Structures are given as structure tokens and as C-alpha cells.
Short mmCIF file of C-alpha atoms and ligand atoms in Angstrom, two decimals:
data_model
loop_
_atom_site.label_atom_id
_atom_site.label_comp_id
_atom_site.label_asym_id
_atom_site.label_seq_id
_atom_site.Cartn_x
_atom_site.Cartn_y
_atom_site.Cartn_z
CA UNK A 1 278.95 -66.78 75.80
CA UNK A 2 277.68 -67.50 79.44
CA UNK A 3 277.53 -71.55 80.35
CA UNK A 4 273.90 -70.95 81.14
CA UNK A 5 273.50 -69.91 77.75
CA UNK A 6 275.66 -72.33 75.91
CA UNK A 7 274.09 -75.60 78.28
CA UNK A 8 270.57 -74.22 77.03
CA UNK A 9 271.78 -74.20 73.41
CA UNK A 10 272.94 -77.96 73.72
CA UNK A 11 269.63 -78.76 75.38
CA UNK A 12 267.61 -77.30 72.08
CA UNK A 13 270.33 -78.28 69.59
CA UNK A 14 269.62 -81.55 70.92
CA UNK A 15 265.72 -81.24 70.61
CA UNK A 16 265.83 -80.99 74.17
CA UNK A 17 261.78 -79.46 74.75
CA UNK A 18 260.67 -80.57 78.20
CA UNK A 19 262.68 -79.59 81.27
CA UNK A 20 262.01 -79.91 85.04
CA UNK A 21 263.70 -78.63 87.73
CA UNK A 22 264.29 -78.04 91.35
CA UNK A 23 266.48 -75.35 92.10
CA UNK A 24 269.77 -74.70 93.33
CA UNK A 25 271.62 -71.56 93.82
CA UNK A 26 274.15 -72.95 91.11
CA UNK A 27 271.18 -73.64 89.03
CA UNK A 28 269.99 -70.33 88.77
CA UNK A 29 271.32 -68.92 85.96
CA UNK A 30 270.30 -72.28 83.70
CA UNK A 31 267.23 -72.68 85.23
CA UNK A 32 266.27 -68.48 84.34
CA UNK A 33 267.95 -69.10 80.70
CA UNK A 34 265.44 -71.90 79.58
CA UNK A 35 262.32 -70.20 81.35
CA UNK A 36 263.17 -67.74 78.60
CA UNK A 37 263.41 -70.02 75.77
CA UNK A 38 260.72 -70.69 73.64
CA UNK A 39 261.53 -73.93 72.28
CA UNK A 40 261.51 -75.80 76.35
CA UNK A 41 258.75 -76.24 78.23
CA UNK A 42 259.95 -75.64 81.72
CA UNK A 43 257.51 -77.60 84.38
CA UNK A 44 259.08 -76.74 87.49
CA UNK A 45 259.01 -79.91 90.13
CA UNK A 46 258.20 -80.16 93.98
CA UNK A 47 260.11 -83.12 94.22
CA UNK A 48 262.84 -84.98 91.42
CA UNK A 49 261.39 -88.13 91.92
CA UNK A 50 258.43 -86.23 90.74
CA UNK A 51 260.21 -84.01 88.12
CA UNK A 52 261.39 -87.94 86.61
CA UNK A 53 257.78 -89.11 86.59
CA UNK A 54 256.55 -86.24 84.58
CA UNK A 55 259.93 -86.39 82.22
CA UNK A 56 258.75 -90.39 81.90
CA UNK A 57 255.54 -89.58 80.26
CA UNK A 58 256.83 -86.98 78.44
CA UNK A 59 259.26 -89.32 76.75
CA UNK A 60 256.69 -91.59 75.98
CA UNK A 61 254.50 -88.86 74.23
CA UNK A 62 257.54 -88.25 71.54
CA UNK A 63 259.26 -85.00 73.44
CA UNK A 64 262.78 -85.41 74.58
CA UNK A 65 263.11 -84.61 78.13
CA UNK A 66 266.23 -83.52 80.71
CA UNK A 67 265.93 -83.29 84.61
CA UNK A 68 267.88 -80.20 86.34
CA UNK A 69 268.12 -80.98 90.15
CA UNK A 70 271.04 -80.57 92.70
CA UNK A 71 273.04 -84.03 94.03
CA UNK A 72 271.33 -84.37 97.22
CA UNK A 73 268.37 -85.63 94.78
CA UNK A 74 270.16 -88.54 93.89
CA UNK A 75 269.22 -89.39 97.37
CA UNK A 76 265.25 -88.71 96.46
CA UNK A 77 265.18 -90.54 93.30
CA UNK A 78 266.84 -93.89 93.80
CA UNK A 79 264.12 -96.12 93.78
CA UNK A 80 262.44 -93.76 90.64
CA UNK A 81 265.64 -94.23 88.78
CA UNK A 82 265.97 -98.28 89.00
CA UNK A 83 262.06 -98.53 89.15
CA UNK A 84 261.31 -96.58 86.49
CA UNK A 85 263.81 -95.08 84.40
CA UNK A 86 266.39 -97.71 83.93
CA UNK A 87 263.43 -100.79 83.94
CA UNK A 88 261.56 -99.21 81.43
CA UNK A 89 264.86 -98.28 79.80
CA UNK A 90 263.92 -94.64 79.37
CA UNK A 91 266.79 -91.91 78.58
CA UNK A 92 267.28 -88.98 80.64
CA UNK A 93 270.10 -86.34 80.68
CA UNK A 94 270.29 -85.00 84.19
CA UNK A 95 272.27 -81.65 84.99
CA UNK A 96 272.70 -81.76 88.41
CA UNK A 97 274.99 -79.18 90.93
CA UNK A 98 277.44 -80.98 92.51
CA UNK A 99 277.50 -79.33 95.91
CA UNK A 100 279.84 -80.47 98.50
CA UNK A 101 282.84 -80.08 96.49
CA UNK A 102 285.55 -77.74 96.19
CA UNK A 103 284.85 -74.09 96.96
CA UNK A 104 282.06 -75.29 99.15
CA UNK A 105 280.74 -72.59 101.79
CA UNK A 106 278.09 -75.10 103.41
CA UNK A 107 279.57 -78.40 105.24
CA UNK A 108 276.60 -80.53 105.37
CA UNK A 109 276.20 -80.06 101.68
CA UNK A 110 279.67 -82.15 101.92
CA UNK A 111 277.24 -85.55 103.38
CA UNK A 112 275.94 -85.87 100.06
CA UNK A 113 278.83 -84.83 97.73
CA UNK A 114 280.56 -87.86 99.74
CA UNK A 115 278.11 -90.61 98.58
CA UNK A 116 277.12 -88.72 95.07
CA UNK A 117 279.55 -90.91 92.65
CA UNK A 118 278.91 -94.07 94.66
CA UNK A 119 275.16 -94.07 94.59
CA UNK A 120 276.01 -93.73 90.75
CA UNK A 121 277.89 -95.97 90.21
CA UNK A 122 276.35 -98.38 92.20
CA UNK A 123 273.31 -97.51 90.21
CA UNK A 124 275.52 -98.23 86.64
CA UNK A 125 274.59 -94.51 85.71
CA UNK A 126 277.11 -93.34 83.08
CA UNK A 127 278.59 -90.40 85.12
CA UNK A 128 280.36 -87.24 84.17
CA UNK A 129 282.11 -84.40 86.49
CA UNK A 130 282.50 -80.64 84.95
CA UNK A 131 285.11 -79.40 86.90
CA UNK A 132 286.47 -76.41 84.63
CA UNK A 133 284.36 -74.36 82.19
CA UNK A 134 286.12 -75.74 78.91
CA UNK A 135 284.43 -79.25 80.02
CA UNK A 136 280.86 -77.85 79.18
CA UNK A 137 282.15 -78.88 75.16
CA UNK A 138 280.98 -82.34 76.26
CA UNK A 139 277.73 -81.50 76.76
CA UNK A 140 276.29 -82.01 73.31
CA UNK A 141 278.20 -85.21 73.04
CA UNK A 142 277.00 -86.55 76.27
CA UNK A 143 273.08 -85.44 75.48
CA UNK A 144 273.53 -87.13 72.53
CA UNK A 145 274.81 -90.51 73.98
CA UNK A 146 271.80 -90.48 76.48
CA UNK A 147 269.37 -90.50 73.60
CA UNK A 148 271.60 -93.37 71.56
CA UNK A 149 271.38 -95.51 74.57
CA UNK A 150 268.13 -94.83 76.43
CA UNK A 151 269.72 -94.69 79.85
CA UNK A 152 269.60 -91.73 82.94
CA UNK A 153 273.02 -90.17 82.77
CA UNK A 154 274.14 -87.88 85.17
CA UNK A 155 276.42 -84.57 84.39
CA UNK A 156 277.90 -83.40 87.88
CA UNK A 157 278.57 -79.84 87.25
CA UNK A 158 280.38 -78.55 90.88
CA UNK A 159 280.95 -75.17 92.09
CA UNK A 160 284.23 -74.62 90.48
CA UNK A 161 282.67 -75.51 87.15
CA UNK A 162 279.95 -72.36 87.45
CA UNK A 163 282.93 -69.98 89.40
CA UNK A 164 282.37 -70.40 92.89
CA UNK A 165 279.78 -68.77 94.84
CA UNK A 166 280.96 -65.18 94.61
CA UNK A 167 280.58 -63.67 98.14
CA UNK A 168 278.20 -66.29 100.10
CA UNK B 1 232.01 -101.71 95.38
CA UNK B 2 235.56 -102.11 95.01
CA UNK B 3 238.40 -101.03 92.65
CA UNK B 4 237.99 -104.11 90.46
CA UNK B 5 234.60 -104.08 90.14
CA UNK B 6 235.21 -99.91 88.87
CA UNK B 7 237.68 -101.15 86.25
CA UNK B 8 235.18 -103.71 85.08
CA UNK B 9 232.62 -101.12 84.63
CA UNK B 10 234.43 -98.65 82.48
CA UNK B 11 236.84 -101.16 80.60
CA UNK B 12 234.82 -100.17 77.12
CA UNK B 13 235.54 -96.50 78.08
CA UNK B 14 239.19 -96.69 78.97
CA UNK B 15 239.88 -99.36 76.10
CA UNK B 16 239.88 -96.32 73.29
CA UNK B 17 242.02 -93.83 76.07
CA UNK B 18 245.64 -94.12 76.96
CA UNK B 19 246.05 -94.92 80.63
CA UNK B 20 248.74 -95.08 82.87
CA UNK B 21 247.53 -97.44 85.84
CA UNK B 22 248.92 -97.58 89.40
CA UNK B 23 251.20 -99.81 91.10
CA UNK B 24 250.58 -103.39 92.12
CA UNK B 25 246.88 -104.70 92.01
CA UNK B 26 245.19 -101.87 90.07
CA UNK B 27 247.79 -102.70 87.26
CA UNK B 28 246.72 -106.70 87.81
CA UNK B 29 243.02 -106.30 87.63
CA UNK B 30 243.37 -103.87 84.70
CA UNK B 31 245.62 -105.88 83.10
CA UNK B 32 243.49 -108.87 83.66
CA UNK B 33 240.16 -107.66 83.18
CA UNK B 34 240.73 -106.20 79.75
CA UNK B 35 244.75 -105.75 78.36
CA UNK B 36 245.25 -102.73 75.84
CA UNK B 37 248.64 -101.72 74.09
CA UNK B 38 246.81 -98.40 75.46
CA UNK B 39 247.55 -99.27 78.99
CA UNK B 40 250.72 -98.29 80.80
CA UNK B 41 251.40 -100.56 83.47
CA UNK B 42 253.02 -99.47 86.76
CA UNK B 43 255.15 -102.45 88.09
CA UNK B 44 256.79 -99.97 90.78
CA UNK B 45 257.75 -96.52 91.35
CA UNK B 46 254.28 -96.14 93.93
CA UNK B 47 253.51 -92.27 93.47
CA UNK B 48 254.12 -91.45 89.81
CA UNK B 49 251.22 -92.26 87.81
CA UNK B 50 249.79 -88.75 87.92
CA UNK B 51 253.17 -87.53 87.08
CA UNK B 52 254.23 -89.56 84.08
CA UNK B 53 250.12 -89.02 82.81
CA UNK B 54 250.92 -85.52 83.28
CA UNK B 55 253.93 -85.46 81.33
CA UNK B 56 252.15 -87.73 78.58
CA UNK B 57 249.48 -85.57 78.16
CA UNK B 58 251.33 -82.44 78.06
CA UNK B 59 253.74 -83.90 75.31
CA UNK B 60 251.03 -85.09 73.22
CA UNK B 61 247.75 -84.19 72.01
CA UNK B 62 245.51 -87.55 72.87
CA UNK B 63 243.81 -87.82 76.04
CA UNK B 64 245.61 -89.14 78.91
CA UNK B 65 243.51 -91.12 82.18
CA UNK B 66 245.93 -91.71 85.27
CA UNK B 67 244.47 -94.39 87.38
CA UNK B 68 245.99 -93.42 90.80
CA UNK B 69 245.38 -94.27 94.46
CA UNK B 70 244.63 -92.68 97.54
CA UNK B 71 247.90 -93.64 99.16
CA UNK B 72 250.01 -93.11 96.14
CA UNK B 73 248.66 -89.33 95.73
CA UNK B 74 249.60 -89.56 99.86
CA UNK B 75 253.04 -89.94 98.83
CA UNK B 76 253.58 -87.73 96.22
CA UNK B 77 251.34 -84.46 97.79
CA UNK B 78 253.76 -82.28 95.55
CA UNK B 79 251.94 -83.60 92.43
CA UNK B 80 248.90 -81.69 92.63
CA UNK B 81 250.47 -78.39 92.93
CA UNK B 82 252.44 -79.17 89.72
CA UNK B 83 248.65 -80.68 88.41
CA UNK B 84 246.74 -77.13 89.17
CA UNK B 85 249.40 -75.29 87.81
CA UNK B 86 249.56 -76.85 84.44
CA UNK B 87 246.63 -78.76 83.89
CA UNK B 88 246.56 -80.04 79.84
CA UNK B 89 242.48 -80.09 78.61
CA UNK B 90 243.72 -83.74 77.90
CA UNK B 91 244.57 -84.99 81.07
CA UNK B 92 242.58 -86.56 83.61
CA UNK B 93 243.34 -87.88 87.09
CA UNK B 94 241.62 -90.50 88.50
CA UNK B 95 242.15 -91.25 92.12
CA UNK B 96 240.41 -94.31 93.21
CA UNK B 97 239.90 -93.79 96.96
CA UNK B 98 239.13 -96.73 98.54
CA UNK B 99 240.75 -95.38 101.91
CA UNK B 100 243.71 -97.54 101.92
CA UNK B 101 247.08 -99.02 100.64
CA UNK B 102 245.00 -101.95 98.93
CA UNK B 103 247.90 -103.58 97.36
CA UNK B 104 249.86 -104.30 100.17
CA UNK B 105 246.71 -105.75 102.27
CA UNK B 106 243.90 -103.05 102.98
CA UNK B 107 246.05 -101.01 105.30
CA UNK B 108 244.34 -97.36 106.10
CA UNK B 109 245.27 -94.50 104.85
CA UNK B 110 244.57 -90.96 106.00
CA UNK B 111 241.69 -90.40 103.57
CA UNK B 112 239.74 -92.71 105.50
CA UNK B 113 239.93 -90.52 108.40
CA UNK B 114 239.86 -86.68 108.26
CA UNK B 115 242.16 -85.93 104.96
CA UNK B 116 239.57 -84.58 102.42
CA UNK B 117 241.25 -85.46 98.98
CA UNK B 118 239.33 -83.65 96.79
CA UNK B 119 239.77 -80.25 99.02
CA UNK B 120 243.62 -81.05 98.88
CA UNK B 121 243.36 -81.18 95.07
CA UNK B 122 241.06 -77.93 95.12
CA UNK B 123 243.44 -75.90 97.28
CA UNK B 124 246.26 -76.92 95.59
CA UNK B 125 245.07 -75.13 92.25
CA UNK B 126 243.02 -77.77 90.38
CA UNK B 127 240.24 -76.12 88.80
CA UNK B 128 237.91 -79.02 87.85
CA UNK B 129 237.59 -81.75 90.83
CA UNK B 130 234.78 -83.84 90.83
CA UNK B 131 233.95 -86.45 93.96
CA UNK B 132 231.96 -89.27 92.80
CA UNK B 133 231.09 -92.65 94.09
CA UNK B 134 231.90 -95.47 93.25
CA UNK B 135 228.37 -96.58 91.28
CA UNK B 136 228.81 -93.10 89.04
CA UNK B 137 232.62 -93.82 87.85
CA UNK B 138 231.66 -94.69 84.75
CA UNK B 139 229.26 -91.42 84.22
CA UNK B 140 231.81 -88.98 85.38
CA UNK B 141 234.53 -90.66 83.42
CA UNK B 142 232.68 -90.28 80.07
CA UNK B 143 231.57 -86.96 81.36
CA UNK B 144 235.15 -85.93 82.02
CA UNK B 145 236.55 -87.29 78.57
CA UNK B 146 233.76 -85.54 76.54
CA UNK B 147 234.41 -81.80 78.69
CA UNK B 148 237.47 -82.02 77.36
CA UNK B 149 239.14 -79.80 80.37
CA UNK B 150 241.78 -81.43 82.71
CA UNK B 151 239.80 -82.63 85.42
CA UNK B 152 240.38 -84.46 88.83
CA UNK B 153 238.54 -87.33 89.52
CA UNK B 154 237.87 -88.82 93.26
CA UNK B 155 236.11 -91.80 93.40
CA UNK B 156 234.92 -92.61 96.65
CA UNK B 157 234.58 -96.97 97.05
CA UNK B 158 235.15 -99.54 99.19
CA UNK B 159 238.40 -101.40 99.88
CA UNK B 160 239.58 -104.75 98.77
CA UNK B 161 241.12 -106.49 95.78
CA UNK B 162 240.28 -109.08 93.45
CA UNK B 163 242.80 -112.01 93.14
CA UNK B 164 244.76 -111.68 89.71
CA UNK B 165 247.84 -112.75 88.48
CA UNK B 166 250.85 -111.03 88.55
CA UNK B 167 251.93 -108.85 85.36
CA UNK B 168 254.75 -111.16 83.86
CA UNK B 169 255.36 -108.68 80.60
CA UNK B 170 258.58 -107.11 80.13
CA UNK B 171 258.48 -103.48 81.11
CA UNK B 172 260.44 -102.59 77.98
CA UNK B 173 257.62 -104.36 76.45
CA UNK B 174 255.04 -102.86 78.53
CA UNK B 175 256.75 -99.10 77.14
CA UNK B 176 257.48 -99.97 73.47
CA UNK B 177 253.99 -101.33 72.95
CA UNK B 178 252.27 -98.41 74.76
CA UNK B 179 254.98 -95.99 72.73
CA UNK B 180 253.22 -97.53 69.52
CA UNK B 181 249.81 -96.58 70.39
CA UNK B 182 250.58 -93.82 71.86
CA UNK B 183 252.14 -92.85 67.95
CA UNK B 184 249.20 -94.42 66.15
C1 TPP C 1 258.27 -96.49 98.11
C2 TPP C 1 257.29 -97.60 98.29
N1 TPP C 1 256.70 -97.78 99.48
C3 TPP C 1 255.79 -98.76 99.64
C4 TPP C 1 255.47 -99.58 98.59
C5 TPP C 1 254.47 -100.71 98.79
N2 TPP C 1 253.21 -100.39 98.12
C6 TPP C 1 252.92 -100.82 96.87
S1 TPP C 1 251.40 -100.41 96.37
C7 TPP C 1 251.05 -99.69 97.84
C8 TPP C 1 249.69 -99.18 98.15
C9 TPP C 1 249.19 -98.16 97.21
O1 TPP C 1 247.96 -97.72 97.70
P1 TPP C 1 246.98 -96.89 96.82
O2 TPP C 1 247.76 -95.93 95.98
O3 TPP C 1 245.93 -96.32 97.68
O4 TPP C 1 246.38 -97.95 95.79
P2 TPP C 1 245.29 -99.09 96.04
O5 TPP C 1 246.03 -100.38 95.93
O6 TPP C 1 244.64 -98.88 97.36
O7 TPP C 1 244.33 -98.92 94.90
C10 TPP C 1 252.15 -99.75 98.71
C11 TPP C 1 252.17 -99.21 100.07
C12 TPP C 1 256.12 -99.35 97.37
N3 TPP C 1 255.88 -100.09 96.27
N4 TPP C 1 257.02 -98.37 97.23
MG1 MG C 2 244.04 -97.00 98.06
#
């Protein structure tokens, strides 16, 4: 089974029915599988600190929600996360492409990768790296653990995890 | 008249609607002129209040006013895009325009000058904007509620803010109590 495919079955397993997202070229393949699926609504985002505003309300209107966004929006959504997410103590699974890592073609991608983990743990979000393919069997625990605590937890999925960028 | 005196006004109409109000003093005056478990107070985050009413009223089937502000639709342009694209029949977005950043003392904003919100929300794929002023909020509120089609609200007033105290509830409070009604 393709990770795109298994990630989207963890996401509706896990009752998982409104997604936003802001591409990224790792994010294709995800972001294509649950535009298919008829049990998300996919809302496509201009902005994540937007695409966490619109997960928000969703929450509060009784649908689970997950954010799909690559790391350099953890330099967007700062002020939403502590603001909002965490002060309202709202959960959120966020999938997010860990560019700037190994296999990387694009060095300024690398300026964000540096600070990623820091900004979350400075932040005291519960943080997870996929580095190999097998590591996508935490998914379902990890969704799962978001919705027992009500807290934004990020899964850092980086290019090694989705195969490298074939011939970029 | 100013934003206060447009909350006053329509208090008995927003009372039996769930509302997510704005940022700083529009979440004071509302939550001093007439406090609802209904109402879904903004204590930062300046920007999102027609995103998480969008996301409300798309999850759920009640009808959903976002009390926003000039400057805070400013800052988060990329919402009415997202707005025209999927606009619920339950949602409505009500930008009070009073032509500047009121909470943090009255400073301008652009729509005072030449930025024309209501064209903004028009070419960005909303369907149903209405410009009103201030005196007919109340009208084209009801009007809006009854049409039952997402609709855009600008309302056109003056600037200036009424002196209330500052919103002391627990935003976990704030959430679970708004959760409840939104449930009931
Ligand atoms: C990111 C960020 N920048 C600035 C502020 C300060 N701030 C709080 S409310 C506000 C003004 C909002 O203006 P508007 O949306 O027009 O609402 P009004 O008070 O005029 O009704 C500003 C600038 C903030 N809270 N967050
Ligand atoms: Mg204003």
C-alpha cells in the first residue's frame, strides 16, 4: 500500500473529516489521496495560520480536524498555535514535510529545517520525526494521542521518509 | 455610530446565533453589553474570526455570525478566497468597518482610504456581499439570517470604542461553554 494511502486511512480510521492544507511537493501524493476520499472534507488554505483558524471552528462544531502544511509554516503559525490552539486547548494532528533534511535538493529550505524542532519544542508541542517508511505505523497511535489530550502535535515526515525527490 | 453602539442594537438578534467575535474591544463590549454561552470570544489570534466561523459553520448545521474587523480581514486577505470558494448557507461574515485598528487606539487602516472592502470580498468569489451602514446593521443582519445563503456583511461606521472591562474568563471556559451550545 502507498504511504499516501495508508496516512489517509489513519486520518478516517481516526474519524479524521476536515483537512486543510497548503501544499508541498512532498505533500502531493497525500494531499491528491484525501481530495479523493469521500469521508474528508478537504478546504484547501492560503495561509496555515489560516488553515488552523478554520480547523478551530471546525473542532468546535463536533468534526475532528488535521492540518497538512510544510515546516516553514511553523514559522507562520506561532502566535496561532499559543494564541489559539494551545489556550483554548484545542487538538490538532499536523502532518507537516520536513524539508531541509537529508536528501535535500534546495539549501534555503535547510534555514527552516534548522529551527523546526526548536520552535517545537520551545512551543511544548509533542513532536515526532518519520524518518523511514516503517515509522508511518505510528501514525494511528499518535492521531489518537492528539485527540486524548487536546493538544497541536506535530508529525515531521522528511524527504527520506516519502523516498527522496526522484530526479529534481 | 460606533461599533458598540452596533452591538447594542442587534444584541436580541445575535443572542439566539452562535458568534465568534473579534479580538480585543469588540470581544469586551460584546461580552459586556450582553454575555451568551453562544458567544465565542477572541482573546488573541487578530485575523481568525472569519476562519474559525467558517470552519464552525461548515462542521455544523446552525448558523454561524463572525464579528470581524476591517484590519483583521487586512491581515488575513487569504480568507476571503477560501470564503467565496466554500461559502456554507449558514455562515455569515460580518466586518465592522469602522476604518481602523480600534482596539489598539483608532489607528487607520487602508479601508479608510482607497481599499474598497466589499469589492475585495466580491472579486475574491463571494457571491452575496452587502454594504450597509451603520444605522441598517440590524436590518441587514436579520435580513441575512432569514436568506439563509452565506452572505458578507460590510458595515460601514464610525471609529471609537466604548470603555469595558477586560474579558477575565478562562479561554478553556470561554470554548467548553460555547462547545455546549454549540451541541444543544
Ligand atoms: C499579530 C498581531 N498584530 C497586532 C495585534 C494588535 N491588535 C489587536 S486588535 C487590533 C486591531 C484590530 O482592528 P480591527 O480588526 O479593525 O477591529 P476594530 O477594533 O477596529 O473593531 C490590533 C492591531 C495583535 N493582537 N496581533
Ligand atoms: Mg477596525
Amino acid at each position: 500500500m502507498s504511504i499516501d494511502k495508508k496516512i489517509t486511512d489513519d486520518l478516517v480510521a481516526n474519524d479524521i473529516s476536515f483537512v486543510t492544507t497548503v501544499p508541498c511537493k512532498q505533500l502531493a501524493g497525500v494531499i491528491e489521496e484525501i481530495d479523493q476520499r469521500e469521508e474528508i472534507f478537504h478546504i484547501p488554505s492560503n495561509k496555515e495560520d489560516e488553515g488552523m483558524g478554520l480547523c478551530a471552528g471546525a473542532w468546535m462544531g463536533g468534526k475532528r480536524p488535521a492540518i497538512i502544511m510544510q515546516n516553514t509554516a511553523i514559522g507562520v503559525t506561532i502566535n496561532t498555535l499559543a494564541t489559539l490552539i494551545q489556550y483554548y486547548r484545542m487538538p490538532l494532528p499536523m502532518l507537516i514535510s520536513y524539508r531541509g533534511e537529508l536528501r535535500e535538493p534546495v539549501a534555503c529550505q535547510v534555514e527552516m529545517a534548522v529551527h523546526t524542532k526548536a520552535l517545537l519544542a520551545q512551543m511544548n508541542i509533542p513532536t515526532y520525526h518519520f524518518h523511514n517508511q516503517s515509522d508511518v505505523e505510528e501514525l494511528d497511535m499518535i492521531l489518537k494521542y492528539t485527540f486524548m489530550c487536546n493538544k497541536p502535535v506535530a508529525i515531521l515526515t522528511d524527504a527520506n521518509f516519502w523516498g527522496g525527490y526522484g530526479d529534481q | 455610530m460606533i461599533r458598540s453602539e452596533i452591538l447594542k442594537e442587534i444584541a436580541p438578534i445575535l443572542r439566539d446565533q452562535l458568534v465568534v467575535c473579534n479580538i480585543g474591544i469588540p470581544s469586551q463590549e460584546l461580552h459586556a453589553i450582553d454575555d451568551q454561552p453562544t458567544n465565542f470570544y477572541m482573546l488573541g489570534t487578530m485575523g481568525l474570526s472569519s476562519s474559525i466561523g467558517l470552519g464552525l459553520a461548515l462542521a455544523q448545521p446552525k448558523t454561524v455570525i463572525s464579528i470581524d474587523g476591517d484590519g483583521s480581514v487586512l491581515t488575513n486577505l487569504g480568507t476571503l478566497p477560501t470564503i467565496g470558494n466554500n461559502m456554507p448557507s449558514n455562515f455569515i461574515l460580518m466586518i465592522v468597518d469602522n476604518g481602523s485598528y480600534g482596539s489598539t487606539g483608532d489607528q487607520p487602516t487602508y479601508t479608510g482610504r482607497k481599499t474598497d472592502l466589499a469589492g475585495m470580498a466580491r472579486a475574491a468569489g463571494c457571491d452575496n456581499v452587502v454594504e450597509v451602514q451603520d444605522v441598517d446593521t440590524g436590518k441587514a443582519l436579520q435580513e441575512a439570517i432569514d436568506a439563509q445563503v452565506g452572505t458578507v456583511m460590510i458595515v460601514k461606521c464610525d471609529s471609537g470604542n466604548a470603555k469595558m472591562p477586560v474579558i477575565t474568563m478562562d479561554p478553556v471556559v470561554i470554548r467548553d461553554r460555547f462547545m455546549k451550545a454549540v451541541e444543544a
